[in-house]
Structure formats: structure tokens, C-alpha cells
Short mmCIF file of C-alpha atoms in Angstrom, two decimals:
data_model
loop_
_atom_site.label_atom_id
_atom_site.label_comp_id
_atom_site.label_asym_id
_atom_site.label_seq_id
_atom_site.Cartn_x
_atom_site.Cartn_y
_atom_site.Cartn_z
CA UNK X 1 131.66 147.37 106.24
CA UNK X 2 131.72 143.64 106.65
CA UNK X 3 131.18 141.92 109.75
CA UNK X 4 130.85 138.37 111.09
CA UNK X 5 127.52 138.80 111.58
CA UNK X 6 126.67 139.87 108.31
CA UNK X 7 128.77 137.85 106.06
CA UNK X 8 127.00 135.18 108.15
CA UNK X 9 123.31 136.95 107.42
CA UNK X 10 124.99 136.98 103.25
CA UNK X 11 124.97 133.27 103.27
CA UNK X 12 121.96 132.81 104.84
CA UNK X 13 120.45 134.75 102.00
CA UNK X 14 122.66 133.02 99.57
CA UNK X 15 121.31 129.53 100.77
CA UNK X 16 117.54 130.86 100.43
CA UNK X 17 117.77 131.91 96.95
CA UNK X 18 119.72 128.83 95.78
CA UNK X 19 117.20 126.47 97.37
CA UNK X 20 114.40 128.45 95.79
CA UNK X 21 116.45 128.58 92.26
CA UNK X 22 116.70 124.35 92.85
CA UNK X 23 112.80 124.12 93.01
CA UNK X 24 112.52 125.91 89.82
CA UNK X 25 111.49 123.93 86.81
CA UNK X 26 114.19 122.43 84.81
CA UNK X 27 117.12 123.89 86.49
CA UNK X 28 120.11 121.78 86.85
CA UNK X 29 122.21 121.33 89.61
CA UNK X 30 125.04 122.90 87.27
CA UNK X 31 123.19 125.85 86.33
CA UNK X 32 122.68 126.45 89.76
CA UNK X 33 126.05 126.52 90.65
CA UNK X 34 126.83 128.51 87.77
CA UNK X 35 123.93 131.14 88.85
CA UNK X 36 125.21 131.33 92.45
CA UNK X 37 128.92 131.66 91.18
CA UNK X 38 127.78 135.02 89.36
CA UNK X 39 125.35 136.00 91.94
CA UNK X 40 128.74 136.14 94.48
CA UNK X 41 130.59 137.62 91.84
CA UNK X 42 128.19 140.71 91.76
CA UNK X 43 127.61 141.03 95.18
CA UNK X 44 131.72 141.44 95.56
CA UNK X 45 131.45 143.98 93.17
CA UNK X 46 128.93 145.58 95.14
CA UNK X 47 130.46 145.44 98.27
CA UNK X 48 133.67 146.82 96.82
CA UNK X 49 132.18 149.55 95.67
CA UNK X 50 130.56 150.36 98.89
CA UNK X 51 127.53 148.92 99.46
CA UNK X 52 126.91 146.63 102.80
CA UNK X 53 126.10 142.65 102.58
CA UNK X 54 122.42 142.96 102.76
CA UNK X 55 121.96 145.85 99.77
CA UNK X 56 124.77 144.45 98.11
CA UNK X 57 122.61 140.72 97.78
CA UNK X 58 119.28 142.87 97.13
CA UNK X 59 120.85 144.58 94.07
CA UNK X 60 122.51 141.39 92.57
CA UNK X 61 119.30 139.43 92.84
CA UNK X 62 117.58 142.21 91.55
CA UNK X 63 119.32 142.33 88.49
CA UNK X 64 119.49 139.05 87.74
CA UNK X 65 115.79 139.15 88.02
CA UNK X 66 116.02 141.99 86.16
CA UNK X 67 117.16 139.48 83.08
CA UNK X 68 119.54 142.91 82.35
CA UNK X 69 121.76 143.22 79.41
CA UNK X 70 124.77 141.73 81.65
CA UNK X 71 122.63 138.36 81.89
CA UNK X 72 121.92 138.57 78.45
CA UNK X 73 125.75 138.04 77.65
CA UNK X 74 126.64 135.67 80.08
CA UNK X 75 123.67 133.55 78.39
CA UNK X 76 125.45 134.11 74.81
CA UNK X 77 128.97 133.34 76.26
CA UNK X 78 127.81 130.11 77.98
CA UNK X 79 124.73 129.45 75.82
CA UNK X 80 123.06 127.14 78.54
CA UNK X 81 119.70 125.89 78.52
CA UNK X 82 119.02 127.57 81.58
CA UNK X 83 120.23 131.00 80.81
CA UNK X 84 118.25 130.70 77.21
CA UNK X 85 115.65 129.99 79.09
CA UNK X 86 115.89 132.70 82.14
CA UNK X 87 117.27 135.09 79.73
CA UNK X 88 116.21 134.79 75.99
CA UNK X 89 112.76 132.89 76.50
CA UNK X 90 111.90 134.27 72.95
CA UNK X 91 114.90 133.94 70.88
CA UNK X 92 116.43 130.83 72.28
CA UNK X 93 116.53 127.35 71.34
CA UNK X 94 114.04 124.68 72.84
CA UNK X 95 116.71 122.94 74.60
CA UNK X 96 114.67 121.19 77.85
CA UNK X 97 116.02 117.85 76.54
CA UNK X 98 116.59 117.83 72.87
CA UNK X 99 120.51 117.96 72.76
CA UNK X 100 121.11 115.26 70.52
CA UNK X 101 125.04 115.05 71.45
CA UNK X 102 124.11 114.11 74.85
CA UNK X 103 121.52 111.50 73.62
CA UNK X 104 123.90 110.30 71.05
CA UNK X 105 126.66 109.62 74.24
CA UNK X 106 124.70 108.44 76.57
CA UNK X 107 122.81 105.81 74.56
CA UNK X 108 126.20 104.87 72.81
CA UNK X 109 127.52 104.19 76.20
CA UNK X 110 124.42 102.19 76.96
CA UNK X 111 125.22 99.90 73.78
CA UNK X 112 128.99 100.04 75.22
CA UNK X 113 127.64 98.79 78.70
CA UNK X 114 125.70 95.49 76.59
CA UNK X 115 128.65 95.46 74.64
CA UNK X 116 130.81 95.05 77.97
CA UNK X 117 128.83 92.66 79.50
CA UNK X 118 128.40 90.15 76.78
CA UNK X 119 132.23 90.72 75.79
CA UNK X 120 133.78 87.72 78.43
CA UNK X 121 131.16 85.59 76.52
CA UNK X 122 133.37 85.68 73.24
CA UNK X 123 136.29 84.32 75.51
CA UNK X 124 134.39 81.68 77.14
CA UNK X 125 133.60 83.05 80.49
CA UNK X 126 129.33 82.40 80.23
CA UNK X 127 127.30 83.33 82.85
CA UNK X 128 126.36 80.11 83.81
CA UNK X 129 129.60 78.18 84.12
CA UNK X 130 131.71 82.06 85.61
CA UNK X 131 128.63 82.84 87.72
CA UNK X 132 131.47 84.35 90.12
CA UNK X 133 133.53 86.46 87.63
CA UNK X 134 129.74 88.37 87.10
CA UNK X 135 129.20 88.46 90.80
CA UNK X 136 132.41 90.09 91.45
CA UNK X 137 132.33 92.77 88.04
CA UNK X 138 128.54 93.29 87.74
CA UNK X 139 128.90 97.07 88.68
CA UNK X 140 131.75 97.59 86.26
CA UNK X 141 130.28 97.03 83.54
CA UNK X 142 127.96 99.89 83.64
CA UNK X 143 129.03 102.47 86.75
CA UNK X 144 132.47 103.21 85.23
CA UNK X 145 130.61 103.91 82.36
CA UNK X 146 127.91 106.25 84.11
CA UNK X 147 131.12 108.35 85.85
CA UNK X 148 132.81 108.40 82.59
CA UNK X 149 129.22 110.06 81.22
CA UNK X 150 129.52 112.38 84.19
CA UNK X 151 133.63 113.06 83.67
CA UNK X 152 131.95 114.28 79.57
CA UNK X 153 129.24 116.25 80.95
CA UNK X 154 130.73 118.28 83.39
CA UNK X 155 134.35 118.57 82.01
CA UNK X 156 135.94 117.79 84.76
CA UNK X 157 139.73 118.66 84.82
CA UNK X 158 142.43 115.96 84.76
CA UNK X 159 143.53 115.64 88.23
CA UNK X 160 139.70 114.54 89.15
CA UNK X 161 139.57 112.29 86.16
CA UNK X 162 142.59 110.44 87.33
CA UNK X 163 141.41 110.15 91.19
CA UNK X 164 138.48 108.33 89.55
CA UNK X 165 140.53 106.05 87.36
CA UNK X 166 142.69 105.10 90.34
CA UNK X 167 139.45 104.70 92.57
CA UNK X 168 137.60 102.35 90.00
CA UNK X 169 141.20 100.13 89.03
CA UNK X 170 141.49 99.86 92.79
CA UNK X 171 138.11 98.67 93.05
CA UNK X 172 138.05 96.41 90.57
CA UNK X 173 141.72 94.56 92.15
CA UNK X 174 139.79 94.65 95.54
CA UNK X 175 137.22 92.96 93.60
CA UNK X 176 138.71 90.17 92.04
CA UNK X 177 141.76 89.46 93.74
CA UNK X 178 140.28 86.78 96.36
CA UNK X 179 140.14 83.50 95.71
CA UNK X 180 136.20 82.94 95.94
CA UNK X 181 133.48 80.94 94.46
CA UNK X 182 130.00 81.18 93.78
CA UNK X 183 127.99 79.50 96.49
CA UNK X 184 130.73 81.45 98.96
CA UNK X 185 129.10 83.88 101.87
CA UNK X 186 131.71 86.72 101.25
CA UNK X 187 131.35 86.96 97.83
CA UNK X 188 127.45 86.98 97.98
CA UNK X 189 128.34 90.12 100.28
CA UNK X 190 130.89 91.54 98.13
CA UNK X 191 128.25 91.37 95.16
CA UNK X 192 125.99 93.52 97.39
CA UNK X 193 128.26 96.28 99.06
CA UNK X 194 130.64 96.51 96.23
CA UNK X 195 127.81 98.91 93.72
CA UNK X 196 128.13 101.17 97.17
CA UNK X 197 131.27 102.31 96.80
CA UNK X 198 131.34 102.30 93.34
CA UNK X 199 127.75 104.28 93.47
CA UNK X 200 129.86 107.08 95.62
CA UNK X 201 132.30 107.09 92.67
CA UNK X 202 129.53 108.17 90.47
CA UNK X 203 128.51 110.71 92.60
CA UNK X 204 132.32 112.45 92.65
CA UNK X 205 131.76 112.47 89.04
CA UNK X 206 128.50 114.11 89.13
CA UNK X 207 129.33 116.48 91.38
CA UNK X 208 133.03 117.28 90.16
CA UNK X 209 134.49 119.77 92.19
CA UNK X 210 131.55 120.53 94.58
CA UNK X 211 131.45 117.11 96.20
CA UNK X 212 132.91 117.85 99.41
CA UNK X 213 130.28 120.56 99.43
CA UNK X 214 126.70 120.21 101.06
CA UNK X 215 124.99 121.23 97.63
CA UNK X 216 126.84 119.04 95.20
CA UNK X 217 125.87 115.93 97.58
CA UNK X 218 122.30 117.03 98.14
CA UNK X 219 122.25 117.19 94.31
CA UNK X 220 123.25 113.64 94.01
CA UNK X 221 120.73 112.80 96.69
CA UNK X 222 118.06 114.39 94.40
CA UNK X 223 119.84 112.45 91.36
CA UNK X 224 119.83 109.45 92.56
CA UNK X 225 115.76 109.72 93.42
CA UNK X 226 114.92 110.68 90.32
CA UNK X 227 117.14 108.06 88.64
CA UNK X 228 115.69 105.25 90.55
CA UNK X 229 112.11 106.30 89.46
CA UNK X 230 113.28 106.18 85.60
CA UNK X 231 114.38 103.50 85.84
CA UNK X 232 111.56 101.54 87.57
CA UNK X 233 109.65 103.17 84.82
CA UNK X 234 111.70 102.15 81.78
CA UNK X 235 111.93 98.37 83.67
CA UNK X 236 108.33 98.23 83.69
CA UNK X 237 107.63 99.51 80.04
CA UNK X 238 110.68 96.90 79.06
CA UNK X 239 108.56 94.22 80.60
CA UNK X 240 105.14 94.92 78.84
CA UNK X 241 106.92 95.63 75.49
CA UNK X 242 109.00 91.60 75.99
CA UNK X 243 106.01 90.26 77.21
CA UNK X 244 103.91 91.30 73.83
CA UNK X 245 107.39 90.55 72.09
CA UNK X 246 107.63 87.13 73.45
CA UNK X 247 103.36 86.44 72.92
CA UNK X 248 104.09 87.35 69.35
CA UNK X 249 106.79 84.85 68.56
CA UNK X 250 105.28 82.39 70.55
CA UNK X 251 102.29 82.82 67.77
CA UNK X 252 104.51 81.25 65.48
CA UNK X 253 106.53 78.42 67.55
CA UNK X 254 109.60 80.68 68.44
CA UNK X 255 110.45 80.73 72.30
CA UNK X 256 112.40 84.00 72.43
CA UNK X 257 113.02 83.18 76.43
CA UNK X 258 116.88 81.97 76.19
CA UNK X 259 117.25 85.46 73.82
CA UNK X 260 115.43 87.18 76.97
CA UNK X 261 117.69 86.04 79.66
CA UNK X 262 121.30 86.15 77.88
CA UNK X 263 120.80 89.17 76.06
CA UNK X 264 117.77 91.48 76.72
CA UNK X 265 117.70 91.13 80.55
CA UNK X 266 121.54 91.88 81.09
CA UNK X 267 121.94 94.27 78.83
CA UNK X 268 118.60 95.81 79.23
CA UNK X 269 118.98 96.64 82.65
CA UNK X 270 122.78 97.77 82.06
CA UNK X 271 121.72 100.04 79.48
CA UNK X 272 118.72 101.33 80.91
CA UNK X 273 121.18 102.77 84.03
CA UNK X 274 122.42 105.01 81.61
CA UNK X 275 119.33 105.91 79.51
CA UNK X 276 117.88 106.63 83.16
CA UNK X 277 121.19 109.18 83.90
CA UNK X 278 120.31 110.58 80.02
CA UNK X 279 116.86 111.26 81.29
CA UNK X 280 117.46 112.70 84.34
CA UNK X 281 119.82 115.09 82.98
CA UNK X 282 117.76 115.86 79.93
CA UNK X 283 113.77 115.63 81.18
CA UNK X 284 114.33 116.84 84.66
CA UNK X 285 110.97 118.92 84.53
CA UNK X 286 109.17 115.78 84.73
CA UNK X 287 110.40 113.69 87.56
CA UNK X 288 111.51 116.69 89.66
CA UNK X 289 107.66 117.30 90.38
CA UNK X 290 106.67 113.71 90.16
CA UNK X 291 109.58 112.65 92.91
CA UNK X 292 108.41 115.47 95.76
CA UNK X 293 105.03 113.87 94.83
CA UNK X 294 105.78 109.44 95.12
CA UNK X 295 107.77 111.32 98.36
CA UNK X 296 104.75 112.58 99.93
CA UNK X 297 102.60 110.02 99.18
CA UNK X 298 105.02 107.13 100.18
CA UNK X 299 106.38 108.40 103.45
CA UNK X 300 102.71 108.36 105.32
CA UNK X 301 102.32 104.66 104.12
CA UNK X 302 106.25 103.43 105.42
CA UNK X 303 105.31 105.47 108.69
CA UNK X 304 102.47 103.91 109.27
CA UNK X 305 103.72 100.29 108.38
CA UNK X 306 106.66 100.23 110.70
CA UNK X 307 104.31 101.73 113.78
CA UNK X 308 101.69 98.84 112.39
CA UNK X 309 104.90 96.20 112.54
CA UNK X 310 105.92 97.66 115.86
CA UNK X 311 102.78 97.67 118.03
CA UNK X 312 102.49 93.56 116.20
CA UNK X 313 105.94 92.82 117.72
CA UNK X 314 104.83 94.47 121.12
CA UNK X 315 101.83 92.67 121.08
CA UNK X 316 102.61 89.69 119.80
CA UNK X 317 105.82 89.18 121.69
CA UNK X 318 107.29 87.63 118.40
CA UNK X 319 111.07 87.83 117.78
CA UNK X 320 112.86 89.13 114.34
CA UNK X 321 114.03 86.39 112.18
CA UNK X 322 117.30 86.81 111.19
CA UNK X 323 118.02 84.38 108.33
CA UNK X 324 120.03 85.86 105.66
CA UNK X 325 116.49 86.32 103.18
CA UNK X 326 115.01 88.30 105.95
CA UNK X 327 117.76 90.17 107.08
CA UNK X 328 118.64 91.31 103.41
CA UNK X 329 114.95 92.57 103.25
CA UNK X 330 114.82 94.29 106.71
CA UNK X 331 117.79 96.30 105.76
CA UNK X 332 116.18 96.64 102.44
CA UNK X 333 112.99 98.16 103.95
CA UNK X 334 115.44 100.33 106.19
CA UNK X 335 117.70 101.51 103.00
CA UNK X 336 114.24 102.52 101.49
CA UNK X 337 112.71 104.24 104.31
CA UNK X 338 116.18 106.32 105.01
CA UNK X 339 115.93 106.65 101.11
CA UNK X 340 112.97 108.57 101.49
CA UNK X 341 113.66 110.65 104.47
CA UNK X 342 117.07 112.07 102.38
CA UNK X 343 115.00 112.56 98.90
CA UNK X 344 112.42 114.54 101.13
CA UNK X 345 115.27 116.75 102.81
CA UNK X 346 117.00 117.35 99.11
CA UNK X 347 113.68 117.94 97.85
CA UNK X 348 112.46 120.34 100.61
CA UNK X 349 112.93 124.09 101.46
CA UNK X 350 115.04 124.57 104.00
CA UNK X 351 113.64 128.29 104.59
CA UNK X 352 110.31 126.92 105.42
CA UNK X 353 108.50 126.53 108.88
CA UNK X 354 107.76 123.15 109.58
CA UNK X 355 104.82 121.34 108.75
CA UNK X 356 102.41 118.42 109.02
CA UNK X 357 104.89 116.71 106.24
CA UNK X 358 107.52 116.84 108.96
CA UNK X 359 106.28 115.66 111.21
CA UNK X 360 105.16 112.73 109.43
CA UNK X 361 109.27 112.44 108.35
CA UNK X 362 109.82 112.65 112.17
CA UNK X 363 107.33 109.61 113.05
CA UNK X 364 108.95 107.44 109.82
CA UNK X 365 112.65 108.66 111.69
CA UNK X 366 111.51 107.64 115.06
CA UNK X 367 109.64 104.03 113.96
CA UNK X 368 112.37 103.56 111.32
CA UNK X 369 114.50 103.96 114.43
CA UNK X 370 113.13 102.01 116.50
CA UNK X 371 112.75 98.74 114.21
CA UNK X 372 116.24 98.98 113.28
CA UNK X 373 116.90 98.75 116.81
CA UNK X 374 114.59 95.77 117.10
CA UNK X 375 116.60 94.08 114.50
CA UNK X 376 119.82 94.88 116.36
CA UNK X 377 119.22 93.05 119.12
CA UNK X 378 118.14 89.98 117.04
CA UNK X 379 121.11 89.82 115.39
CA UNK X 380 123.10 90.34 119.00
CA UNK X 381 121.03 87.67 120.25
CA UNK X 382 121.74 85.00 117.71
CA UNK X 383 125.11 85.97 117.31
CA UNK X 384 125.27 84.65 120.89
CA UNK X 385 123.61 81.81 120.46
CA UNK X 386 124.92 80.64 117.28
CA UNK X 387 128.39 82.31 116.65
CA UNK X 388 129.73 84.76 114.20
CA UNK X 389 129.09 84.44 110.60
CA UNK X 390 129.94 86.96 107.92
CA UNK X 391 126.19 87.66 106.74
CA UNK X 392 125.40 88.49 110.81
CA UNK X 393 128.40 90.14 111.38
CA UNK X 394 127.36 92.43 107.68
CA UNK X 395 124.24 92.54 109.18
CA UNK X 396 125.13 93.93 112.34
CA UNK X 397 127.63 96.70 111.19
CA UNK X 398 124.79 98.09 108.61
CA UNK X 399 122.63 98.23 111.17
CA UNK X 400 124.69 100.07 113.55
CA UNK X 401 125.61 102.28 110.96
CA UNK X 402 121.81 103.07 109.83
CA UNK X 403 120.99 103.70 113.86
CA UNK X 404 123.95 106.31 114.23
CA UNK X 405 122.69 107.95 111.14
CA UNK X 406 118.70 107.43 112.01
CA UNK X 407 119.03 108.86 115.78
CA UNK X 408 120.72 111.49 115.22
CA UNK X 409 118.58 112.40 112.29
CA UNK X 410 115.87 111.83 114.59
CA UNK X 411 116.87 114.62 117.11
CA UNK X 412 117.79 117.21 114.39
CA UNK X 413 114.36 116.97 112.99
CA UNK X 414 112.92 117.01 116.61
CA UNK X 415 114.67 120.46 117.33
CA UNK X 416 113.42 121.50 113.68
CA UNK X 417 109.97 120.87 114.67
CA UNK X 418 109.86 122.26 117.89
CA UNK X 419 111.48 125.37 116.87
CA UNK X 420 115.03 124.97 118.62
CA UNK X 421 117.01 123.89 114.96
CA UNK X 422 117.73 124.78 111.66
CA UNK X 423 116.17 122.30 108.61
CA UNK X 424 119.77 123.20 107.01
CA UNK X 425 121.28 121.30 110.07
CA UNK X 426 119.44 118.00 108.80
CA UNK X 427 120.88 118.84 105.48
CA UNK X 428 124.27 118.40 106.89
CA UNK X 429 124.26 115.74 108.67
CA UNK X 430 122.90 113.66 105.73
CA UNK X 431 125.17 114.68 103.18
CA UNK X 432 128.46 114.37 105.43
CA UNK X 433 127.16 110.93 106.38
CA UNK X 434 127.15 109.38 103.10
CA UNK X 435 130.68 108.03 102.93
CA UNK X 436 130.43 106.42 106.01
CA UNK X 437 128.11 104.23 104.01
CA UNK X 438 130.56 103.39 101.22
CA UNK X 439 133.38 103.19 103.88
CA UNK X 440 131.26 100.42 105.62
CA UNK X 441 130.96 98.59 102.07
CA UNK X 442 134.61 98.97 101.67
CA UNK X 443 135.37 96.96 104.64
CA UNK X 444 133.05 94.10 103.96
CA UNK X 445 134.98 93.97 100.07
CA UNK X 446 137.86 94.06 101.56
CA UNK X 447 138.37 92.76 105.05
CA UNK X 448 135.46 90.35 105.46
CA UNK X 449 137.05 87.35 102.64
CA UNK X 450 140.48 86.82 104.30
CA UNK X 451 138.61 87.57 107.82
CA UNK X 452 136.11 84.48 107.20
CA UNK X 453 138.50 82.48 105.25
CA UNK X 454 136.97 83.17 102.44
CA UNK X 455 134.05 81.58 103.07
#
């Protein structure tokens, strides 16, 4: 018989084996979700046919571990890498990353994102003299693109493909309907918060129908990691191979720098956004370990910079600048440090005790915490002094938003290492906090032009 307290005790099981299943070499997100929806599936059967919750998950795990002759069709039926692999590691295909379809679509939108960008150029909108039409568009010319990759992969169904349309066309009106220029304040800010809310887009496309789930937003967490790392990687092997490129033809007399900045920079780093999605999807056995890894390694060294930066201000009695330049990169170190505390909760098992790693997260929570406070009141203080602009006004409401999200982060993980909380808890709270981020962008797009006059 089922009871609260055991269909409660099911899950609990449920959630250990998926976040063991997610640590598994190159097993996607999908496959997971396609694993768990048959693992329920048995254990329904099971319980139907009398068994309770807990001998009813022991028996389906078992024989899916069992790789039994059920599995073995379900692998035919769906013929998935990961079920090849789990299921027919002798007879199937070598498919960890080798599906030329999906390198064939994702570098062909790649050559559609160049294409995209370079396409107001044959109407006379150049970069240099419509510096403001790029400002405004820079992320559509490549997101759209990336959810539209997603929209292929996953086969989403039509009534999410057309809540993505409708989100990206409203966008892009939001975008360019106010009358701005170039050297303007708002649209500066527009330029940076717009990719937010368009980056959220991408992530209801690459979760489909499990975004408004914990897992499908922790799996965009862990995307968006290993996506970032790609691409740092293909930006730096881009910038050897035009360096050589550019020593080569200088050999010869030929300056191949105004070919570098109107066509291989812009469309290098459009394209490579998508190559980087192609990769994660297709060579996720590589990064997955190397991300955990950079995670570990980085998070001691952020820690002990903002305690370092900290006990300085103390000491020193200095105040926080808060010119736009240094604002932009205080928030930037902030983005980067929360950026790290949600890759390590994606990337961690939430079954585990805690452990010197934590509380090494917990120090980087507290300091990160602390300093964003710090800048807080700078930006209070010379918003007193000096008035309201839009950059300190931007300023402010990020930072407000990064403190709700870092303190209470801070006392989950403090009841997680002292014994009183669930890790899962953390989990939560990050992935049902990420649209406040995007909302926040939304309101800078939108309300912060005709609120500063456009200005």
C-alpha cells in the first residue's frame, strides 16, 4: 500500500539514482529523462501488481541494471546513444559524438549566424556608421539560432515552438523600438541585459517541456558551464591559428587585419556559440569531467581573493569606486563567482555528506556576500551624493538581486553543512531563482529608455 511517507521515501530514491545516472560518462540530460521516465513506468507496474514503493524501486533498478531483454528493445525502438551504449555495448554504433546530421545542422547554422550578421552590410547598415542597430540585435543574430538548434534536437511540439517565436519577436520590438543612439547610457545597458533574457529563451528550448522542473534547469546550469569552457577554448585556438594566419600574409605584404575585424571576429565568435552548443551536445565526456575539475580548482582561488579584497578594504579603509568600468567588472567578478557556486551545485551529488569542498563554496557564498554588500552601499552612497543615473540605478537593482539570491544561498548551505538541511534544498533555490535574473534584464530593456529619457 502507498503512503505519504513512502511515495515521499520513492522520490527520494528516484532523485539518488538520477543524480548518480547524471555523473555517468556521456549521458545526456535527455537520456536521463528518458531513463527516469521508464524507471517510473516500471515501478507503477510494480506497485500495481503488488509490490510496496521501496521493492517496487529495488526491482526496476535492478533490471535496468540487469540490461534485460526489455532494455534491449527500448534501445532498438529509440536507438539512442545512451541505450546502445548501456544496452548493446558490443553491437552498437560508436555514436559518443559522430552523428554527422547534428554536425551538419549545427555548423550550417553557424555559417547562417555569419551569414546573418554580415547580411545588413549588403543594405548599407556597416558596423561602423549603424554601431546602434548591432548594439541593439547582437544576440539575435546567433541565440534565435541556438533555440532553433534546440527546438531540432529535442522535437519540441508546436505550442512550445510558437511561445518561443512570440518570446524572441517580442524581444526583438522591445529591442529596437526606442529611439536611441550609440554613445546613449540606456542602450549601452540594453546591449548588456538584453543576451539575459534572450539566454533564458535558450534554455526553454533546451529544456523543452521540463523547464519549469528543477532537473531540466539544473541541466541548463550544467550546459551553460560546459558551453562557456568550449568556447573559451575554441576563442583561444581561433586566436593562435589568426595570429600564424595573419604572420603568414604579413610575409608577403598582405595586412589581413581589416579581413580580421569585419569578417573573422564577428562571425567567428557568432559561429563558434553554436559549434560550442554542437560540442557540448556531442563530446560531453570531455568537459563534463574537465568542468567539476576548473570548478574545484577555481572556487579556492575566488574565495580566497574576495576574503584577500575584504580584509584590504577593512584595513585600508578605502571606499568602492563606482564608475561605470568598475562597476561593470565588480558585477562581473560577482556573475562569475555565483557562476561557480551554481556549476558546483549542478555538478555535485546531492546524496552526499558534506565536505571540505563545501565548505570552501560556503566561505566563496559568505565573502561573495559580503563584497556585494560592500558595493551596495557605494552605489547608495553616491547615488546620494550625485543623483540617479541609469548605469547606478542598473547597478543597484543587480546588486540587490545577486544579495537576495547570495544570502539566502548562504544559509541553505550553512544548514547543509551543519547537518540541519538538505543539499537538494540549495538545488531549488538556484534553479527557481533564475528568472528573476532575466526578469531584472527585462526591466532595464524595457522600462529604463523612456524612464531616463532615453538617455
Amino acid at each position: 500500500m502507498t503512503t505519504p511517507e513512502s511515495s515521499r521515501r520513492l522520490e527520494n530514491r528516484i532523485d539518488q539514482w538520477r543524480d548518480f545516472l547524471r555523473r555517468r560518462r556521456a549521458v545526456r540530460p535527455v537520456d536521463v529523462a528518458e531513463l527516469e521516465d521508464h524507471l517510473r513506468e516500471q515501478i507503477d507496474a510494480l506497485i500495481a501488481a503488488g509490490l510496496d514503493c521501496d521493492e517496487a524501486f529495488l526491482v526496476a533498478v535492478k533490471r535496468m541494471g540487469d540490461l534485460d531483454g526489455l532494455s534491449r528493445e527500448f534501445a532498438r525502438e529509440h536507438s539512442e546513444r545512451l541505450w546502445k551504449q548501456m544496452v548493446m555495448p558490443g553491437g552498437a554504433d560508436d555514436l559518443s559524438g559522430r552523428n554527422p546530421r547534428d554536425a551538419v545542422v549545427a555548423f550550417s547554422l553557424a555559417a547562417a549566424a555569419a551569414v546573418l550578421f554580415k547580411l545588413p552590410a549588403l543594405f548599407g547598415a556597416d558596423m561602423v556608421a549603424h554601431a546602434a542597430f548591432y548594439m541593439r540585435n547582437i544576440g539575435f543574430f546567433v541565440l534565435p539560432l541556438l533555440a532553433g538548434y534546440f527546438v531540432w534536437k529535442r522535437a519540441l511540439d508546436h505550442r512550445m515552438i510558437a511561445r518561443l517565436a512570440a518570446a524572441f519577436g517580442i524581444a526583438l520590438l522591445a529591442a529596437n523600438f526606442y529611439p536611441m543612439e550609440e554613445q546613449d547610457v540606456t542602450l549601452v545597458l540594453t546591449t548588456l541585459h538584453l543576451p539575459v533574457v534572450l539566454w533564458l529563451l535558450v534554455g526553454m528550448a533546451y529544456a523543452g517541456q521540463r523547464w519549469s522542473g528543477i532537473d531540466g534547469r539544473m541541466d541548463f546550469i550544467r550546459f551553460t558551464g560546459e558551453l562557456f569552457i568550449y568556447y573559451v577554448l575554441i576563442a583561444l585556438g581561433g586566436g593562435v591559428l589568426v595570429g600564424l594566419t595573419a604572420m603568414v600574409f604579413s610575409s608577403i605584404g598582405i595586412d589581413i587585419e581589416p579581413v580580421f575585424e569585419s569578417w573573422l571576429l564577428p562571425c567567428g565568435a557568432l559561429g563558434g556559440v553554436l559549434v560550442a552548443a554542437w560540442l557540448v551536445e556531442a563530446k560531453q565526456s570531455v568537459v563534463e569531467n574537465m568542468a567539476p575539475v576548473l570548478t574545484r580548482l577555481f572556487t579556492p582561488l575566488f574565495a580566497l581573493l574576495l576574503v584577500v579584497f575584504l580584509s584590504t578594504l577593512l584595513i585600508s579603509g578605502r571606499g568602492v569606486d563606482v564608475e561605470r568600468e568598475i562597476l561593470i567588472a565588480f558585477d562581473l567578478l560577482l556573475i562569475v563567482v555565483l557562476g561557480l557556486l551554481l556549476y558546483a551545485v549542478s555538478a555535485r551529488d546531492a546524496a552526499k555528506p558534506p565536505g571540505l569542498f563545501d565548505y570552501a563554496q560556503l566561505v566563496l557564498v559568505i565573502s561573495a556576500l559580503l563584497a556585494d554588500a560592500v558595493a551596495l552601499w557605494a552605489i547608495v552612497d553616491r547615488i546620494g551624493e550625485m543623483g540617479v543615473t541609469p548605469n547606478r540605478v542598473a547597478g543597484l537593482g543587480l546588486n540587490l538581486v545577486l544579495l537576495v539570491n547570495l544570502a539566502w544561498s548562504a544559509v541553505l548551505y550553512l544548514r547543509f553543512v551543519r547537518g540541519r538541511g538538505r543539499f537538494a534544498a540549495l538545488e531549488q533555490w538556484q534553479t527557481r531563482y533564475l528568472p528573476v535574473y532575466a526578469v531584472w534584464a527585462a526591466i532595464v530593456v524595457v522600462v529604463f529608455p523612456p524612464l531616463f529619457g532615453f538617455g
